[in-house]
PDB file of C-alpha atoms in Angstrom:
ATOM      1  CA  UNK P   1     -13.410 -30.415  -8.232  1.00  0.00           C
ATOM      2  CA  UNK P   2     -16.865 -31.346  -7.077  1.00  0.00           C
ATOM      3  CA  UNK P   3     -19.157 -28.305  -6.587  1.00  0.00           C
ATOM      4  CA  UNK P   4     -19.935 -29.332  -3.030  1.00  0.00           C
ATOM      5  CA  UNK P   5     -16.213 -29.496  -2.209  1.00  0.00           C
ATOM      6  CA  UNK P   6     -15.654 -26.081  -3.787  1.00  0.00           C
ATOM      7  CA  UNK P   7     -18.494 -24.554  -1.744  1.00  0.00           C
ATOM      8  CA  UNK P   8     -17.118 -26.117   1.445  1.00  0.00           C
ATOM      9  CA  UNK P   9     -13.633 -24.746   0.782  1.00  0.00           C
ATOM     10  CA  UNK P  10     -15.038 -21.312   0.001  1.00  0.00           C
ATOM     11  CA  UNK P  11     -17.037 -21.357   3.258  1.00  0.00           C
ATOM     12  CA  UNK P  12     -13.913 -22.380   5.216  1.00  0.00           C
ATOM     13  CA  UNK P  13     -11.981 -19.495   3.671  1.00  0.00           C
ATOM     14  CA  UNK P  14     -14.780 -17.052   4.556  1.00  0.00           C
ATOM     15  CA  UNK P  15     -14.943 -18.295   8.155  1.00  0.00           C
ATOM     16  CA  UNK P  16     -11.177 -18.039   8.582  1.00  0.00           C
ATOM     17  CA  UNK P  17     -11.210 -14.545   7.079  1.00  0.00           C
ATOM     18  CA  UNK P  18     -14.078 -13.510   9.379  1.00  0.00           C
ATOM     19  CA  UNK P  19     -12.141 -14.629  12.445  1.00  0.00           C
ATOM     20  CA  UNK P  20      -9.063 -12.721  11.296  1.00  0.00           C
ATOM     21  CA  UNK P  21     -11.088  -9.594  10.466  1.00  0.00           C
ATOM     22  CA  UNK P  22     -12.740  -9.698  13.894  1.00  0.00           C
ATOM     23  CA  UNK P  23      -9.343 -10.144  15.565  1.00  0.00           C
ATOM     24  CA  UNK P  24      -7.617  -7.106  14.034  1.00  0.00           C
ATOM     25  CA  UNK P  25      -9.493  -4.417  16.011  1.00  0.00           C
ATOM     26  CA  UNK P  26      -9.232  -6.508  19.192  1.00  0.00           C
ATOM     27  CA  UNK P  27      -5.455  -6.757  18.856  1.00  0.00           C
ATOM     28  CA  UNK P  28      -5.362  -3.061  17.915  1.00  0.00           C
ATOM     29  CA  UNK P  29      -7.186  -2.084  21.146  1.00  0.00           C
ATOM     30  CA  UNK P  30      -5.719  -4.608  23.566  1.00  0.00           C
ATOM     31  CA  UNK P  31      -2.333  -5.520  22.116  1.00  0.00           C
ATOM     32  CA  UNK P  32      -1.058  -9.022  21.443  1.00  0.00           C
ATOM     33  CA  UNK P  33      -0.966 -10.398  24.999  1.00  0.00           C
ATOM     34  CA  UNK P  34      -4.262  -9.465  26.664  1.00  0.00           C
ATOM     35  CA  UNK P  35      -6.979 -10.905  24.395  1.00  0.00           C
ATOM     36  CA  UNK P  36      -8.185 -14.436  24.989  1.00  0.00           C
ATOM     37  CA  UNK P  37      -9.850 -16.853  22.590  1.00  0.00           C
ATOM     38  CA  UNK P  38     -13.265 -15.950  23.994  1.00  0.00           C
ATOM     39  CA  UNK P  39     -12.783 -12.358  22.793  1.00  0.00           C
ATOM     40  CA  UNK P  40     -12.266 -13.518  19.221  1.00  0.00           C
ATOM     41  CA  UNK P  41     -15.040 -16.116  19.331  1.00  0.00           C
ATOM     42  CA  UNK P  42     -17.532 -13.498  20.503  1.00  0.00           C
ATOM     43  CA  UNK P  43     -16.409 -10.846  17.999  1.00  0.00           C
ATOM     44  CA  UNK P  44     -16.451 -13.257  15.051  1.00  0.00           C
ATOM     45  CA  UNK P  45     -19.727 -14.870  16.080  1.00  0.00           C
ATOM     46  CA  UNK P  46     -18.314 -18.388  15.925  1.00  0.00           C
ATOM     47  CA  UNK P  47     -18.099 -21.218  18.426  1.00  0.00           C
ATOM     48  CA  UNK P  48     -14.935 -22.047  20.312  1.00  0.00           C
ATOM     49  CA  UNK P  49     -14.746 -25.315  18.367  1.00  0.00           C
ATOM     50  CA  UNK P  50     -14.939 -23.429  15.075  1.00  0.00           C
ATOM     51  CA  UNK P  51     -12.124 -21.161  16.251  1.00  0.00           C
ATOM     52  CA  UNK P  52      -9.967 -24.212  16.998  1.00  0.00           C
ATOM     53  CA  UNK P  53     -10.618 -25.576  13.510  1.00  0.00           C
ATOM     54  CA  UNK P  54      -8.558 -22.639  12.202  1.00  0.00           C
ATOM     55  CA  UNK P  55      -6.233 -21.555  15.024  1.00  0.00           C
ATOM     56  CA  UNK P  56      -4.841 -23.408  18.025  1.00  0.00           C
ATOM     57  CA  UNK P  57      -3.652 -20.321  19.898  1.00  0.00           C
ATOM     58  CA  UNK P  58      -4.104 -16.567  19.971  1.00  0.00           C
ATOM     59  CA  UNK P  59      -0.504 -16.333  18.714  1.00  0.00           C
ATOM     60  CA  UNK P  60      -1.439 -18.285  15.569  1.00  0.00           C
ATOM     61  CA  UNK P  61      -4.324 -15.881  15.046  1.00  0.00           C
ATOM     62  CA  UNK P  62      -2.062 -12.892  15.641  1.00  0.00           C
ATOM     63  CA  UNK P  63       0.432 -14.181  13.063  1.00  0.00           C
ATOM     64  CA  UNK P  64      -2.363 -14.724  10.538  1.00  0.00           C
ATOM     65  CA  UNK P  65      -3.806 -11.264  11.194  1.00  0.00           C
ATOM     66  CA  UNK P  66      -0.383  -9.636  10.878  1.00  0.00           C
ATOM     67  CA  UNK P  67       0.305 -11.483   7.652  1.00  0.00           C
ATOM     68  CA  UNK P  68      -3.058 -10.508   6.195  1.00  0.00           C
ATOM     69  CA  UNK P  69      -3.001  -6.828   7.088  1.00  0.00           C
ATOM     70  CA  UNK P  70       0.653  -6.335   6.170  1.00  0.00           C
ATOM     71  CA  UNK P  71       0.696  -8.520   3.063  1.00  0.00           C
ATOM     72  CA  UNK P  72      -2.354  -6.721   1.620  1.00  0.00           C
ATOM     73  CA  UNK P  73      -0.493  -3.429   1.921  1.00  0.00           C
ATOM     74  CA  UNK P  74       2.749  -4.843   0.519  1.00  0.00           C
ATOM     75  CA  UNK P  75       0.818  -6.285  -2.435  1.00  0.00           C
ATOM     76  CA  UNK P  76      -0.322  -2.728  -3.202  1.00  0.00           C
ATOM     77  CA  UNK P  77       3.186  -1.306  -2.728  1.00  0.00           C
ATOM     78  CA  UNK P  78       5.004  -3.803  -4.974  1.00  0.00           C
ATOM     79  CA  UNK P  79       3.604  -2.465  -8.276  1.00  0.00           C
ATOM     80  CA  UNK P  80       4.292   1.119  -7.177  1.00  0.00           C
ATOM     81  CA  UNK P  81       8.018   0.433  -6.737  1.00  0.00           C
ATOM     82  CA  UNK P  82       8.527  -2.291  -9.350  1.00  0.00           C
ATOM     83  CA  UNK P  83      10.119  -0.044 -11.974  1.00  0.00           C
ATOM     84  CA  UNK P  84      12.444   1.782  -9.570  1.00  0.00           C
ATOM     85  CA  UNK P  85      16.076   0.644  -9.972  1.00  0.00           C
ATOM     86  CA  UNK P  86      17.349   2.332  -6.782  1.00  0.00           C
ATOM     87  CA  UNK P  87      16.723   0.098  -3.732  1.00  0.00           C
ATOM     88  CA  UNK P  88      16.840   3.071  -1.341  1.00  0.00           C
ATOM     89  CA  UNK P  89      14.116   4.849  -3.311  1.00  0.00           C
ATOM     90  CA  UNK P  90      12.063   1.613  -3.345  1.00  0.00           C
ATOM     91  CA  UNK P  91      12.431   1.275   0.414  1.00  0.00           C
ATOM     92  CA  UNK P  92      11.649   4.953   1.044  1.00  0.00           C
ATOM     93  CA  UNK P  93       8.612   4.817  -1.247  1.00  0.00           C
ATOM     94  CA  UNK P  94       7.356   1.700   0.505  1.00  0.00           C
ATOM     95  CA  UNK P  95       7.853   3.387   3.893  1.00  0.00           C
ATOM     96  CA  UNK P  96       5.936   6.471   2.743  1.00  0.00           C
ATOM     97  CA  UNK P  97       3.051   4.304   1.536  1.00  0.00           C
ATOM     98  CA  UNK P  98       3.135   2.348   4.799  1.00  0.00           C
ATOM     99  CA  UNK P  99       3.000   5.568   6.854  1.00  0.00           C
ATOM    100  CA  UNK P 100       0.251   6.973   4.656  1.00  0.00           C
ATOM    101  CA  UNK P 101      -1.826   3.874   5.318  1.00  0.00           C
ATOM    102  CA  UNK P 102      -1.120   4.250   9.035  1.00  0.00           C
ATOM    103  CA  UNK P 103      -2.139   7.907   8.974  1.00  0.00           C
ATOM    104  CA  UNK P 104      -5.380   7.219   7.127  1.00  0.00           C
ATOM    105  CA  UNK P 105      -6.363   3.964   8.837  1.00  0.00           C
ATOM    106  CA  UNK P 106      -6.347   4.198  12.651  1.00  0.00           C
ATOM    107  CA  UNK P 107      -7.095   0.487  13.118  1.00  0.00           C
ATOM    108  CA  UNK P 108      -4.131  -0.450  10.906  1.00  0.00           C
ATOM    109  CA  UNK P 109      -1.920   2.003  12.822  1.00  0.00           C
ATOM    110  CA  UNK P 110      -3.058   0.736  16.217  1.00  0.00           C
ATOM    111  CA  UNK P 111      -2.778  -2.912  15.189  1.00  0.00           C
ATOM    112  CA  UNK P 112       0.701  -2.621  13.677  1.00  0.00           C
ATOM    113  CA  UNK P 113       1.893  -0.460  16.568  1.00  0.00           C
ATOM    114  CA  UNK P 114       0.521  -2.822  19.189  1.00  0.00           C
ATOM    115  CA  UNK P 115       2.130  -5.920  17.714  1.00  0.00           C
ATOM    116  CA  UNK P 116       5.492  -4.185  17.178  1.00  0.00           C
ATOM    117  CA  UNK P 117       6.120  -5.847  13.887  1.00  0.00           C
ATOM    118  CA  UNK P 118       5.330  -6.151  10.244  1.00  0.00           C
ATOM    119  CA  UNK P 119       4.402  -9.175   8.173  1.00  0.00           C
ATOM    120  CA  UNK P 120       6.791 -11.654   6.615  1.00  0.00           C
ATOM    121  CA  UNK P 121       6.395 -10.287   3.090  1.00  0.00           C
ATOM    122  CA  UNK P 122       7.294  -6.761   4.276  1.00  0.00           C
ATOM    123  CA  UNK P 123      10.382  -8.077   6.031  1.00  0.00           C
ATOM    124  CA  UNK P 124      11.399 -10.098   2.988  1.00  0.00           C
ATOM    125  CA  UNK P 125      11.007  -7.183   0.549  1.00  0.00           C
ATOM    126  CA  UNK P 126      12.706  -4.600   2.778  1.00  0.00           C
ATOM    127  CA  UNK P 127      15.549  -6.984   3.578  1.00  0.00           C
ATOM    128  CA  UNK P 128      16.176  -7.593  -0.145  1.00  0.00           C
ATOM    129  CA  UNK P 129      16.237  -3.833  -0.801  1.00  0.00           C
ATOM    130  CA  UNK P 130      18.643  -3.263   2.102  1.00  0.00           C
ATOM    131  CA  UNK P 131      20.974  -6.031   0.908  1.00  0.00           C
ATOM    132  CA  UNK P 132      21.014  -4.509  -2.577  1.00  0.00           C
ATOM    133  CA  UNK P 133      21.565  -0.996  -1.180  1.00  0.00           C
ATOM    134  CA  UNK P 134      24.507  -2.205   0.940  1.00  0.00           C
ATOM    135  CA  UNK P 135      26.041  -4.021  -2.037  1.00  0.00           C
ATOM    136  CA  UNK P 136      25.750  -0.848  -4.139  1.00  0.00           C
ATOM    137  CA  UNK P 137      27.280   1.291  -1.398  1.00  0.00           C
ATOM    138  CA  UNK P 138      24.082   3.314  -1.015  1.00  0.00           C
ATOM    139  CA  UNK P 139      23.727   2.357   2.656  1.00  0.00           C
ATOM    140  CA  UNK P 140      26.811   2.613   4.837  1.00  0.00           C
ATOM    141  CA  UNK P 141      25.677   0.129   7.482  1.00  0.00           C
ATOM    142  CA  UNK P 142      27.417  -3.083   6.421  1.00  0.00           C
ATOM    143  CA  UNK P 143      25.774  -5.426   8.931  1.00  0.00           C
ATOM    144  CA  UNK P 144      22.458  -6.477   7.362  1.00  0.00           C
ATOM    145  CA  UNK P 145      20.976  -7.486  10.709  1.00  0.00           C
ATOM    146  CA  UNK P 146      21.701  -4.007  12.061  1.00  0.00           C
ATOM    147  CA  UNK P 147      20.282  -2.386   8.906  1.00  0.00           C
ATOM    148  CA  UNK P 148      17.105  -4.485   9.257  1.00  0.00           C
ATOM    149  CA  UNK P 149      16.828  -3.578  12.952  1.00  0.00           C
ATOM    150  CA  UNK P 150      17.222   0.130  12.228  1.00  0.00           C
ATOM    151  CA  UNK P 151      14.700   0.117   9.381  1.00  0.00           C
ATOM    152  CA  UNK P 152      12.030  -1.849  11.213  1.00  0.00           C
ATOM    153  CA  UNK P 153      12.690  -0.185  14.551  1.00  0.00           C
ATOM    154  CA  UNK P 154      12.021   3.216  13.011  1.00  0.00           C
ATOM    155  CA  UNK P 155       8.839   1.956  11.352  1.00  0.00           C
ATOM    156  CA  UNK P 156       7.450   0.421  14.536  1.00  0.00           C
ATOM    157  CA  UNK P 157       8.419   3.465  16.616  1.00  0.00           C
ATOM    158  CA  UNK P 158       6.680   5.763  14.141  1.00  0.00           C
ATOM    159  CA  UNK P 159       3.483   3.725  14.417  1.00  0.00           C
ATOM    160  CA  UNK P 160       3.489   4.181  18.165  1.00  0.00           C
ATOM    161  CA  UNK P 161       3.617   7.966  18.020  1.00  0.00           C
ATOM    162  CA  UNK P 162       0.646  10.235  17.631  1.00  0.00           C
ATOM    163  CA  UNK P 163       2.630  12.082  14.936  1.00  0.00           C
ATOM    164  CA  UNK P 164       1.729   9.502  12.322  1.00  0.00           C
ATOM    165  CA  UNK P 165      -1.892  10.479  12.763  1.00  0.00           C
ATOM    166  CA  UNK P 166      -1.664  14.240  12.771  1.00  0.00           C
ATOM    167  CA  UNK P 167       1.581  15.422  11.225  1.00  0.00           C
ATOM    168  CA  UNK P 168       3.056  18.789  12.216  1.00  0.00           C
ATOM    169  CA  UNK P 169       5.124  19.402  15.335  1.00  0.00           C
ATOM    170  CA  UNK P 170       5.183  16.715  17.979  1.00  0.00           C
ATOM    171  CA  UNK P 171       5.084  17.417  21.694  1.00  0.00           C
ATOM    172  CA  UNK P 172       8.893  17.294  21.610  1.00  0.00           C
ATOM    173  CA  UNK P 173       9.055  19.983  18.920  1.00  0.00           C
ATOM    174  CA  UNK P 174      10.071  17.595  16.118  1.00  0.00           C
ATOM    175  CA  UNK P 175       8.413  17.690  12.729  1.00  0.00           C
ATOM    176  CA  UNK P 176       6.465  14.750  11.415  1.00  0.00           C
ATOM    177  CA  UNK P 177       5.327  15.171   7.852  1.00  0.00           C
ATOM    178  CA  UNK P 178       2.186  13.267   6.881  1.00  0.00           C
ATOM    179  CA  UNK P 179       2.375  11.475   3.528  1.00  0.00           C
TER     180      UNK P 179
END
């Protein structure tokens, strides 16, 4: 590859990453529906035309931001659970690491809670563990769609509570143990 081409591709990657990085706290504060392209352009310090070179809509940017923030965490979780043969333990360990990140990183917590979702890689890995756990009889819910909904619903709900941040008793008297 020509050095000039390599430099241009590297600059494109940096610009795209800068837009995504600027978008994460905006989505964390405002949620997925309120921000407009001008918010991201201003925060990233790029022109509107530059924004459109990378993303056509705020939804495309949201998807890219969710993939980046979630996939980075999942990439760190994968080695931690790789040697564990029990899919329930893998899933529980991944959830603990996810909650720990949420407890320690308020922007991550706010972003993931505001978008009510997790990235594709997280869904893929958790789904595979749930399928394996059902096949082994370790999870009694036989409908994989219901198992996925329960697992991800609990994760998203937990991100939306103040308990993830502080631990201890919640306002409702329930315990939330920080990881």
